[in-house]
Coordinates of C-alpha atoms and ligand atoms in Angstrom, one line a residue:
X94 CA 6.1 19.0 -3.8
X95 CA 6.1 21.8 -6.2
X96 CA 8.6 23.5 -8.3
X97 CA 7.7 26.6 -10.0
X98 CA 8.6 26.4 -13.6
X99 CA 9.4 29.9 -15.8
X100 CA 8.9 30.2 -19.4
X101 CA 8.7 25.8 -19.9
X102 CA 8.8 25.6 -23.7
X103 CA 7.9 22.4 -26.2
X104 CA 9.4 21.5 -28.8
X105 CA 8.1 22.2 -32.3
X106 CA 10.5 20.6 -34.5
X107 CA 8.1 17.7 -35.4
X108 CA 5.1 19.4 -35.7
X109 CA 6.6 22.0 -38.5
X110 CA 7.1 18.8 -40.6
X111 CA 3.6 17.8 -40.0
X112 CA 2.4 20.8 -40.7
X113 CA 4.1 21.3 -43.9
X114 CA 3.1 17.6 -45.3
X115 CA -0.7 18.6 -44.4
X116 CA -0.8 21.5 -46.4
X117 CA 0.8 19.6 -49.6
X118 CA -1.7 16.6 -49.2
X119 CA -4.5 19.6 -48.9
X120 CA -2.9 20.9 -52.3
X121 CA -3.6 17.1 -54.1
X122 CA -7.0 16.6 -56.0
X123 CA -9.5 14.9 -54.0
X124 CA -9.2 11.7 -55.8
X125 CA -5.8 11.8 -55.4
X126 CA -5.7 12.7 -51.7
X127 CA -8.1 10.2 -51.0
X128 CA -5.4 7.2 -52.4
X129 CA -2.9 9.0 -51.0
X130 CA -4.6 8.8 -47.3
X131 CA -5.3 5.0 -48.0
X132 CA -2.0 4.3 -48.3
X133 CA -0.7 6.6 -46.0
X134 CA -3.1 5.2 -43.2
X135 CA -2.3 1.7 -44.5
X136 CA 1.6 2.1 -43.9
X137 CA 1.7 3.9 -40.2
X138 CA -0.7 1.0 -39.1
X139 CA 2.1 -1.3 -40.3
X140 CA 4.7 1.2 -39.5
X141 CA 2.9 2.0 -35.8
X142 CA 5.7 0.8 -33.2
X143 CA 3.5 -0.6 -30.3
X144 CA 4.9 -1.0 -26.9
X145 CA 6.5 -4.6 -26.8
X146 CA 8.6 -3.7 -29.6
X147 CA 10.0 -0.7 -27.5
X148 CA 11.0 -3.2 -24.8
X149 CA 15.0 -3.1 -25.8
X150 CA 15.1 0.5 -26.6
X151 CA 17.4 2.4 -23.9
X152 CA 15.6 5.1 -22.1
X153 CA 14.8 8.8 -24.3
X154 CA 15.8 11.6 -23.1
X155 CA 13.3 14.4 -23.0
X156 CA 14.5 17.3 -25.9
X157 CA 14.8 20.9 -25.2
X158 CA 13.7 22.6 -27.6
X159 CA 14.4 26.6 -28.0
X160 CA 10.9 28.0 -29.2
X161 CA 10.9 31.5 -31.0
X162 CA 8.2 33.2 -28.6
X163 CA 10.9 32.5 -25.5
X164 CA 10.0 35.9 -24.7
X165 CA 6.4 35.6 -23.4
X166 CA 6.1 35.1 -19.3
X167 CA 4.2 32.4 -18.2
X168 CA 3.9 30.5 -14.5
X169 CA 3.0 27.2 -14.7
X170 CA 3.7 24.5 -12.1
X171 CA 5.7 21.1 -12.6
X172 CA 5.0 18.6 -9.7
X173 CA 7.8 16.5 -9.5
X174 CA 7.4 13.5 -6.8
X175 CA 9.8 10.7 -7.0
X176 CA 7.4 7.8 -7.7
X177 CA 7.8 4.9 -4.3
X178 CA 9.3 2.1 -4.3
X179 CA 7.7 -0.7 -5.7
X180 CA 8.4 -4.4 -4.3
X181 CA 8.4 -7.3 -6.7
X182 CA 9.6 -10.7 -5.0
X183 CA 12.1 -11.5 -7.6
X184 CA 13.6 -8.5 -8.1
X185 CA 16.3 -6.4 -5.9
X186 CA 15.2 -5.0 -3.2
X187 CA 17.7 -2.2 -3.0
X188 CA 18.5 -2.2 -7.3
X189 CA 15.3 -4.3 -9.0
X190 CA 17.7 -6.5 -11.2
X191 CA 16.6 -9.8 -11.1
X192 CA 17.7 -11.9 -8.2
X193 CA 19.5 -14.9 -7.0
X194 CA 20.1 -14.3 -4.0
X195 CA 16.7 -14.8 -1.5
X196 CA 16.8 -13.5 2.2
X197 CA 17.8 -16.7 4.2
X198 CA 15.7 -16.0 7.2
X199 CA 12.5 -15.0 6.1
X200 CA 12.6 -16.2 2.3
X201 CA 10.2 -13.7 1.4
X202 CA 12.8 -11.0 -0.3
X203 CA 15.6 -11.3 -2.5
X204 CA 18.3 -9.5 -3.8
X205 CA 20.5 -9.8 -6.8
X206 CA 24.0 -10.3 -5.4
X207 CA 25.7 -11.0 -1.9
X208 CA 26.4 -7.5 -1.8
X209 CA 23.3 -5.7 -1.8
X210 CA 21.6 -8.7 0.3
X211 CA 24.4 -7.4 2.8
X212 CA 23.6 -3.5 1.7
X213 CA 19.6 -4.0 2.1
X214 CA 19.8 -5.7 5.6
X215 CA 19.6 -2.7 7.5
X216 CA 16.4 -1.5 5.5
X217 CA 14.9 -5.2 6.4
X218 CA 16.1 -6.5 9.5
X219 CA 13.0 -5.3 11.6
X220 CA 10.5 -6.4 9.5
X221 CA 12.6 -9.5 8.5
X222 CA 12.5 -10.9 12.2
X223 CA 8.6 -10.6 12.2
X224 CA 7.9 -12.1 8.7
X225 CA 10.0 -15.0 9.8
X226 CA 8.5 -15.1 12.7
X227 CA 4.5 -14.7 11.2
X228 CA 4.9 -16.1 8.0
X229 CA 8.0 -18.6 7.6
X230 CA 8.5 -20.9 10.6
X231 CA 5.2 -19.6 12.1
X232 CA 3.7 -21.4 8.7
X233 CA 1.7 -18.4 7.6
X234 CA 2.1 -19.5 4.2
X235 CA 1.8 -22.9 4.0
X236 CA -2.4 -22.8 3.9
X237 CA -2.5 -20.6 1.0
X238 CA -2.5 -23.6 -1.7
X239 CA -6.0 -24.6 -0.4
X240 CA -7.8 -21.4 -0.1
X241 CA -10.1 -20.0 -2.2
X242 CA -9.3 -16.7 -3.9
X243 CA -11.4 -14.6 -1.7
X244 CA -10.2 -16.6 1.4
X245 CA -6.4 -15.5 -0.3
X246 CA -7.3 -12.0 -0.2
X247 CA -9.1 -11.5 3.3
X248 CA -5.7 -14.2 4.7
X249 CA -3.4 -11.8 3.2
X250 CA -4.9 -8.4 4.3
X251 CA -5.3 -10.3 7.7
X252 CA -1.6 -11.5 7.7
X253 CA -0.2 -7.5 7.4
X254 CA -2.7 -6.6 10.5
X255 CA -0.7 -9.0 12.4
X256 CA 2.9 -8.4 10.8
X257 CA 1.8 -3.9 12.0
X258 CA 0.5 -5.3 15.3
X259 CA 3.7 -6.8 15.9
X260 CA 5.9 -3.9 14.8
X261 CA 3.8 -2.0 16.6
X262 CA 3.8 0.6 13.8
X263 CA 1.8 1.2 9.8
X264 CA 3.9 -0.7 6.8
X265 CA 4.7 1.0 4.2
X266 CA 3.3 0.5 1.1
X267 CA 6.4 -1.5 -0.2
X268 CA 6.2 -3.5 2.6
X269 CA 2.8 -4.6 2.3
X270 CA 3.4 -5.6 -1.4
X271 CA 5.9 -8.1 0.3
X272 CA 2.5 -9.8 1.8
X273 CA 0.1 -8.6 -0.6
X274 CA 2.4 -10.4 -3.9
X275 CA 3.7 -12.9 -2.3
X276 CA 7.0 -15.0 -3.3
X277 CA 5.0 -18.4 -4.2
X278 CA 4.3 -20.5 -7.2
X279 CA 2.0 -18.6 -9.3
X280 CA 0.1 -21.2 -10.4
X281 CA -0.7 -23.2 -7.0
X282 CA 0.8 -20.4 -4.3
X283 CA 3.3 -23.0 -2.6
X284 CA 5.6 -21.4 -0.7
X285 CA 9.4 -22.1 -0.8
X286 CA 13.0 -20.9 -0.8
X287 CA 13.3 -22.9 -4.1
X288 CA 11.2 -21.4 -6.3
X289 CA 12.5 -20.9 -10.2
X290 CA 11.7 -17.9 -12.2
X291 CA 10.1 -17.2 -15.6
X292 CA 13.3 -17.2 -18.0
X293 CA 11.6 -14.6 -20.0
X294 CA 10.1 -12.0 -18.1
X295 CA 12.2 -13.2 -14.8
X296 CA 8.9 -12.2 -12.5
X297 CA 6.4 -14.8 -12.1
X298 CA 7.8 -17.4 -10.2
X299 CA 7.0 -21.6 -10.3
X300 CA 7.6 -24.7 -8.2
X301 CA 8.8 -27.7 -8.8
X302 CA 5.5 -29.1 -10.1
X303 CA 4.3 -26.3 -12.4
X304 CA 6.0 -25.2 -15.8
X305 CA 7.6 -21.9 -16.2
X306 CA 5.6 -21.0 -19.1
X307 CA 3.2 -18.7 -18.4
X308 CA 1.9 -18.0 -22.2
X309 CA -0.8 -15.2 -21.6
X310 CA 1.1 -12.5 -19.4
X311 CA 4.5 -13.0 -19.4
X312 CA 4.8 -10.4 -22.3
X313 CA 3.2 -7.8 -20.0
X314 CA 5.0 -8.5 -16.9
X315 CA 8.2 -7.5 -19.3
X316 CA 6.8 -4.4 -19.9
X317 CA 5.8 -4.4 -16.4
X318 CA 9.1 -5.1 -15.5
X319 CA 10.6 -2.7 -17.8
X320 CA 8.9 -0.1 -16.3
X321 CA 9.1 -0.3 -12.6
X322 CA 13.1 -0.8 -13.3
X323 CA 13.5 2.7 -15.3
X324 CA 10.9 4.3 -13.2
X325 CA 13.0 3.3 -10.0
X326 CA 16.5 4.8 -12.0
X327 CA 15.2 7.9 -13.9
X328 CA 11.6 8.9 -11.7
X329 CA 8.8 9.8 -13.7
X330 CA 9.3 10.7 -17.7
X331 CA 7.3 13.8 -19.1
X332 CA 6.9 12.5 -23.0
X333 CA 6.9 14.7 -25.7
X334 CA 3.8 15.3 -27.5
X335 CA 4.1 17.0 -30.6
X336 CA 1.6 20.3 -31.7
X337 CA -0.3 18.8 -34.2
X338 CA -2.9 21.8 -35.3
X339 CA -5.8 19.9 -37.6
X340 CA -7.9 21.8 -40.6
X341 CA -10.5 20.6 -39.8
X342 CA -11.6 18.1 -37.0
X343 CA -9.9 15.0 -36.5
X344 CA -12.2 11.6 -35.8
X345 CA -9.7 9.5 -33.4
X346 CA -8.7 5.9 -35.4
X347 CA -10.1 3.5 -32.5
X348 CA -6.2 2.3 -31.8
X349 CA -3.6 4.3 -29.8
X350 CA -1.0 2.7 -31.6
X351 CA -2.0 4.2 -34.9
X352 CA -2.7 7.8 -33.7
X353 CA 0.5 8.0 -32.2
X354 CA 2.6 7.0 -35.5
X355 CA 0.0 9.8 -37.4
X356 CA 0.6 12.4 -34.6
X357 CA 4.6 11.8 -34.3
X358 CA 4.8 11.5 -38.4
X359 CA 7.4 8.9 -37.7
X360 CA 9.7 11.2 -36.2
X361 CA 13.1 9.7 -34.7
X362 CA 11.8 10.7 -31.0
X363 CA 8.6 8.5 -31.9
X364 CA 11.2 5.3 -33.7
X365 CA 13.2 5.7 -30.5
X366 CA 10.8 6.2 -28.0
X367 CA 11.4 3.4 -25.0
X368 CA 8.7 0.9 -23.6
X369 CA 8.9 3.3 -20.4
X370 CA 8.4 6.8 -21.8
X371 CA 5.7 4.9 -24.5
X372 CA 3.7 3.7 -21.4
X373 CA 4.0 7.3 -19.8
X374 CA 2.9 8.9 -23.0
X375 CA -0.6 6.7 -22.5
X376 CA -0.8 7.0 -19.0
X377 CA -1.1 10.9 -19.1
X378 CA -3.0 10.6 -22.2
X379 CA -5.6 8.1 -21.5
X380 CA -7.8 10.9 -19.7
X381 CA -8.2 13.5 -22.3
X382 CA -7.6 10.7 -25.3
X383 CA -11.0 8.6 -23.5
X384 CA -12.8 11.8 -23.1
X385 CA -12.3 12.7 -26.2
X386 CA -13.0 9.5 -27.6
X387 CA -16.3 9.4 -25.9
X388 CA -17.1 12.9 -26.9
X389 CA -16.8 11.7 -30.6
X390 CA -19.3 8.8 -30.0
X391 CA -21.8 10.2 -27.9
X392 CA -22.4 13.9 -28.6
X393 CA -23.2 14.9 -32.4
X394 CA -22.1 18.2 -33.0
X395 CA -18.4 17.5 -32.1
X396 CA -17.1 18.3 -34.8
X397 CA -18.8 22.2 -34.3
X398 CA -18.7 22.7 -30.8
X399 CA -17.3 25.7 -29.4
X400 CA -17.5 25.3 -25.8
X401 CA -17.5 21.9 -23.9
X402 CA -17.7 21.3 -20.3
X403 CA -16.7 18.0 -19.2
X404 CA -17.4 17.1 -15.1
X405 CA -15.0 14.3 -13.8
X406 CA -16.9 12.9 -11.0
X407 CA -14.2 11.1 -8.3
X408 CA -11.1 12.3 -9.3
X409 CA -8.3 11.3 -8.0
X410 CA -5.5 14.8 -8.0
X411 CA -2.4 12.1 -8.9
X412 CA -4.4 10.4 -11.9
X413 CA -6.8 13.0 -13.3
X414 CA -5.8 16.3 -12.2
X415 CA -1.8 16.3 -13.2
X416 CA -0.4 16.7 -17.1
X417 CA -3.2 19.1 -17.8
X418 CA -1.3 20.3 -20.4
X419 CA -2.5 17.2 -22.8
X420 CA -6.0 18.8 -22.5
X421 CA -4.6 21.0 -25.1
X422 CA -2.6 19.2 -27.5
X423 CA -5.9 16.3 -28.2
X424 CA -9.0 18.8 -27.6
X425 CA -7.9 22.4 -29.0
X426 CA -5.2 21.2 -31.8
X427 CA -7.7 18.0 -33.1
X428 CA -11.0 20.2 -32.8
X429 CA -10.5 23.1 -34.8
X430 CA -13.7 25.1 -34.2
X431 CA -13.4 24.4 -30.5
X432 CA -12.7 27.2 -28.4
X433 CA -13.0 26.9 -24.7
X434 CA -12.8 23.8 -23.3
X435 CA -13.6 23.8 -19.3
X436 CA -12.8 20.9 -16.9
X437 CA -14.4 20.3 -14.0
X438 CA -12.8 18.0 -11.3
X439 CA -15.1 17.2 -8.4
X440 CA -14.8 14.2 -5.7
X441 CA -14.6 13.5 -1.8
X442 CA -11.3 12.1 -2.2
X443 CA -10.0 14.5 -4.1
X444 CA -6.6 15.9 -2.2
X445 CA -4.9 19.0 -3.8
X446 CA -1.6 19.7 -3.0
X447 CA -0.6 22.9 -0.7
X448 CA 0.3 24.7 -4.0
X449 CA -1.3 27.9 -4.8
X450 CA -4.6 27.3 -7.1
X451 CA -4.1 29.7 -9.7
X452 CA -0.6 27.2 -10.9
X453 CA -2.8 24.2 -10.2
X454 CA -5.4 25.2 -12.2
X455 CA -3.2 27.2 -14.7
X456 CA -2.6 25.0 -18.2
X457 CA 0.0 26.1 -20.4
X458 CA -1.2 27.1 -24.2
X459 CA 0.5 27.4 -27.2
X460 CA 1.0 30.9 -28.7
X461 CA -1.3 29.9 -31.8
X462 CA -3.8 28.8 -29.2
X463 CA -3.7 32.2 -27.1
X464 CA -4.1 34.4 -30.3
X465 CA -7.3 32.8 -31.2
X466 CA -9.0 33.4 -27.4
X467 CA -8.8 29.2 -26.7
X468 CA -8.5 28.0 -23.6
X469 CA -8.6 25.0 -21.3
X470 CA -10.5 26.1 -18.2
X471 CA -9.9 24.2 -14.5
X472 CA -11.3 23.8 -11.5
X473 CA -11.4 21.8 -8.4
X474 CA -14.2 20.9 -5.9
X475 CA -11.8 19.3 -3.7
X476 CA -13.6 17.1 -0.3
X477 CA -17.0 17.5 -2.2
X478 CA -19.4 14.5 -3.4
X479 CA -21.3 15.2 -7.0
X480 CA -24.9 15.6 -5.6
X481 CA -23.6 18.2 -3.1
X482 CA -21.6 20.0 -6.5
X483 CA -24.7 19.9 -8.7
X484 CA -26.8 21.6 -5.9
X485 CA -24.4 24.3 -5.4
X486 CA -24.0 27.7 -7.0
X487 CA -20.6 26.3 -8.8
X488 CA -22.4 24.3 -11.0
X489 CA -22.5 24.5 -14.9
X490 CA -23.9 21.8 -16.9
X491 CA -21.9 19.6 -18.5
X492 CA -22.1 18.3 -21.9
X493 CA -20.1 15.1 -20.8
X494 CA -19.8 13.2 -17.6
X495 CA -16.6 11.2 -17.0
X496 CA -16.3 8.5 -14.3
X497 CA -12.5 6.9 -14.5
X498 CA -12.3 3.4 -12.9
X499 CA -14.8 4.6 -10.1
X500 CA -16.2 1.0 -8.6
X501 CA -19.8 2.3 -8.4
X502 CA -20.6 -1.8 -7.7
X503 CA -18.4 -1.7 -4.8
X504 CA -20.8 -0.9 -1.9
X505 CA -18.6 -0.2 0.6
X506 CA -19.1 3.3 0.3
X507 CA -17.0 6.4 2.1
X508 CA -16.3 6.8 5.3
X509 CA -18.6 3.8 5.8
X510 CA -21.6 5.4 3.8
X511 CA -22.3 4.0 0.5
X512 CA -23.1 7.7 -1.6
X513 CA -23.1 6.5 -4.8
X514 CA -26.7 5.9 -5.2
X515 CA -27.3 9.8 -4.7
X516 CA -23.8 10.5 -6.9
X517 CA -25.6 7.8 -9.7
X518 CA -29.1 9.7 -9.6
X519 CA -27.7 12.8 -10.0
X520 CA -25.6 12.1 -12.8
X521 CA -28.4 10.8 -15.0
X522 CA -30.6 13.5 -13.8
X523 CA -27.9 15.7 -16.0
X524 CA -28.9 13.9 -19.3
X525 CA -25.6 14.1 -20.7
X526 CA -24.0 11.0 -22.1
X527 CA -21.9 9.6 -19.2
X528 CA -18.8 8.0 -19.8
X529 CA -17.3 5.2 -17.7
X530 CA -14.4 2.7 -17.3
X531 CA -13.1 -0.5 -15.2
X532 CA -9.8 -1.7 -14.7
X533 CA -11.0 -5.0 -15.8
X534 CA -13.3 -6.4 -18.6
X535 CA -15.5 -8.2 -15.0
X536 CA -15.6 -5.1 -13.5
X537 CA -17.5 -3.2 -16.1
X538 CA -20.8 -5.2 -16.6
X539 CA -21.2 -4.6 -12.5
X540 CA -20.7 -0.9 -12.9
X541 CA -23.5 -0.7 -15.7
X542 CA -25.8 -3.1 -13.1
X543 CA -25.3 -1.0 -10.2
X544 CA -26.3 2.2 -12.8
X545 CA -29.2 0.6 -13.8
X546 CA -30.5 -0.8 -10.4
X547 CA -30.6 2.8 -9.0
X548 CA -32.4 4.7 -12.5
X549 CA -33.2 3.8 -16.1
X550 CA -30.5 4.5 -18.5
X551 CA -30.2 4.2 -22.0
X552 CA -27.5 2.4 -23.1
X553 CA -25.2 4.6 -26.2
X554 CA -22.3 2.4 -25.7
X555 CA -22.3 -1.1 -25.0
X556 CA -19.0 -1.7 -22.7
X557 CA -16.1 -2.7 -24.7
X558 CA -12.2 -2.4 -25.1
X559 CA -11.0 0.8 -24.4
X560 CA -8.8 2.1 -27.7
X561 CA -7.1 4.6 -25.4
X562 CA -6.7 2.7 -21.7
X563 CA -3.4 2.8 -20.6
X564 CA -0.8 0.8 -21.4
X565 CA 1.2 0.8 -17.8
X566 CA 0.6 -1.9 -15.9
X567 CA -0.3 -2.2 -12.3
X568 CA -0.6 -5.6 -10.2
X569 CA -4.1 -6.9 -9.6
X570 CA -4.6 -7.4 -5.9
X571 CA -9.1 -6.8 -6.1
X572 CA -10.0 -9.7 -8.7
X573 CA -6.3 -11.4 -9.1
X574 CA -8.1 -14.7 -9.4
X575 CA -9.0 -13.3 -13.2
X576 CA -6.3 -11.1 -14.3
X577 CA -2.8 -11.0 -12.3
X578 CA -2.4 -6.9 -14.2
X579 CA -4.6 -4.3 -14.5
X580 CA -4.7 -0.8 -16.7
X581 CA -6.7 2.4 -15.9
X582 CA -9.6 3.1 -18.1
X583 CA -9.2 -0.4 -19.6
X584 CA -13.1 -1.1 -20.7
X585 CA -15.1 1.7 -21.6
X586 CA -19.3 1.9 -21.6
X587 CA -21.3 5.1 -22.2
X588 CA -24.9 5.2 -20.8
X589 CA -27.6 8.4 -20.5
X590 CA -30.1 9.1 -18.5
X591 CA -33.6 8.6 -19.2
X592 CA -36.0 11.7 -19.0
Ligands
ZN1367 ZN1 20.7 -5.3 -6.5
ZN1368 ZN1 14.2 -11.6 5.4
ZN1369 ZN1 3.2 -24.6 -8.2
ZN1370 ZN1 7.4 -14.7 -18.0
ZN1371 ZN1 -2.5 25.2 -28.8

């Protein structure tokens, strides 16, 4: 799963630039530099390229870029997974272009030509005689206009128990998608082999009886679209983020948008950045960029702190724990007088991978960085729940606590106990400023319940759109009755705990 990497370098090209323009604003009057910023902030918010203008551009290659210190040894680690298959019903199953051509037996794939419907038949025959069986002439489908959207969800999770226990074997996780999103009318869930498509975003599909105008979304099921399609081609993207050092400490503008076109001064990597590598960039930044974020509302001194010790309470190694190398670039280069920050990644689910620790916790640090003494200090309490952490000799108090898209409402628990409770006390008991998000603007007002039904908290900030959530979208399977896509860290509230 790993691949060691020697002597990985960044690019500095862009940064130079940036550098250079900062120290001739610095050299203005004040008056003048404060006009000068008022435009200059005016025209990147016009001049900020968000992501559905990025939707045409081809895909961007990464740039290699020969840096001057090429002789320094360093071992860091690159994980390079492929990223799975994803299943869409109107898309390819062996190529995701769009299709025309639906599987005649079961209906419930579709390929794009004759040929790949001939290709893919191998890969689908087994499970094909099954679905048909189950879901198409068995009329598995046809009571799914009259249930209720809970009813859909429990009759779907129920219809891939029966679909394994008739293959006699796990699906995949492709292959549930084929039950979990369904090939029916998204507005009333009829099921047929004649189903049209959106013209526009060539996903959502419609019967007879409903338009194919679907207003709201369709926008983001292109860049949905957009994504899984390079994703499946090129694997995962590792954007470029420039070295932008600050003089003195930089307050985030509350728009990702915006701080991009300041960081990337407009560069042509930034112009011709694609929707893909765009939604990349915020997906690996949305950790360290909400952190921050958070950090800059909650905790005064920010702008003088020289040590800060964040805990992230659940983490999930694939989300949280990867592309800790952006640590660096928004908390050491924006935060001037900041010299050790120290990360702390603690939950029961947390898996790592059988790499050696000292290149999993290893983050690589600009030469500018390393002469000054900063760092960005990991470590992982893989297998452990918070309360168990904070009662151990590991722990250091934090001066933040993050909880990404943890469903504290969701009582369901782990391994059948519900430990949150314990997990919630303890956290508050820290009397830190705790930061948390939802995927969803619903789920959010049921985390802060669940908080406050366990201890008294005070409230420092009220939940509200996340500036920095990602921008990649996922399918909503938990609450698709509300939204049909969901984005990590998409609300953000920030509570403390009473004394
Ligand atoms: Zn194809
Ligand atoms: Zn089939
Ligand atoms: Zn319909
Ligand atoms: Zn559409
Ligand atoms: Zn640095």
């Amino acid at each position: 799963m790993g691949r060691r990497k020697r002597n990985s370098k960044k690019f500095s090209g862009v940064n130079q630039k940036i550098c250079e323009s900062k120290i001739l604003e610095k050299l203005n009057s004040d008056e003048e530099e404060e006009t000068k910023k008022k435009e200059e902030d005016f025209s990147t918010l016009e001049n900020a390229i968000d992501v559905y203008q990025r939707l045409k551009l081809p895909l961007v290659h990464s740039m290699q870029h020969q840096s001057d210190d090429s002789d320094e040894e360093e071992d860091t680690v690159v994980l390079n997974f492929w990223p799975r298959f994803v299943f869409v019903s109107n898309l390819c199953l062996i190529c995701m272009e769009r299709s025309e051509e639906i599987c005649e037996s079961c209906g419930m794939v579709s390929y794009c030509t004759v040929k790949h419907k001939k290709q893919g038949w191998l890969k689908h025959r087994e499970l094909c005689e099954v679905l048909t069986e189950v879901c198409t002439n068995g009329g598995g489908l046809s009571f799914l206009p009259n249930l209720t959207a809970d009813d859909y969800r429990v009759y779907r999770l129920k219809l891939i128990e029966i679909v394994e226990c008739r293959l006699k074997r796990l699906l995949e996780p492709w292959e549930k998608e084929i039950l979990l999103y369904p090939r029916v009318c998204c507005s009333c869930r009829y099921f047929s082999k004649a189903l049209k498509y959106c013209p526009t975003c060539e996903i959502e599909l419609f019967c007879k009886d409903h338009d194919d105008k679907h207003k709201e979304w369709c926008q983001d099921f292109q860049v949905f679209r957009r994504v899984l399609f390079m994703q499946h081609r090129n694997g995962h993207v590792d954007p470029e983020i420039p070295d932008t050092f600050q003089n003195s400490p930089l307050h985030l503008p509350n728009n990702f948008d915006l701080l991009m076109a300041q960081l990337y001064n407009r560069s042509t990597y930034y112009c011709s950045m694609d929707c893909y590598t765009y939604c990349s960039l915020s997906h690996i930044s949305t950790i360290p960029l909400t952190t921050l974020y958070s950090m800059q509302i909650s905790c005064q001194d920010w702008k003088n702190i020289d040590t800060f010790v964040v805990h992230v309470i659940g983490a999930e190694f694939q989300f949280e724990c990867i592309n800790l190398h952006v640590w660096e670039k928004f908390f050491l280069h924006f935060l001037p007088n900041l010299k050790h920050l120290k990360l702390i990644f603690i939950g029961p689910e947390l898996r790592l991978p059988a790499v050696p620790l000292n290149l999993l916790t290893a983050v690589k640090i600009c030469s500018a960085c390393k002469s000054f003494g900063r760092c960005v200090n990991v470590s992982f309490h893989p297998g452990k729940f918070y309360h168990n952490f904070c009662r151990s000799k590991q722990f250091i108090k934090p001066h933040l606590v993050c909880l990404f898209n943890p469903g504290l409402y969701r009582e369901t628990g782990f391994e059948g106990r519900d430990t949150w409770p314990e997990t919630i006390r303890e956290f508050c008991k820290t009397q830190v400023p705790v930061c948390v998000t939802s995927y969803t603007k619903h789920e959010i007002p049921r985390e802060m319940i669940r908080i406050k039904s366990i201890i008294d908290v005070e409230t420092i900030l009220e939940p509200e759109k996340n500036p920095f959530a990602s921008i990649k979208p996922d399918r909503n399977f938990v609450s698709d009755d509300a939204v049909p896509l969901i984005y990590k860290n998409y609300y953000l509230a920030i509570i403390r705990g009473k004394s």
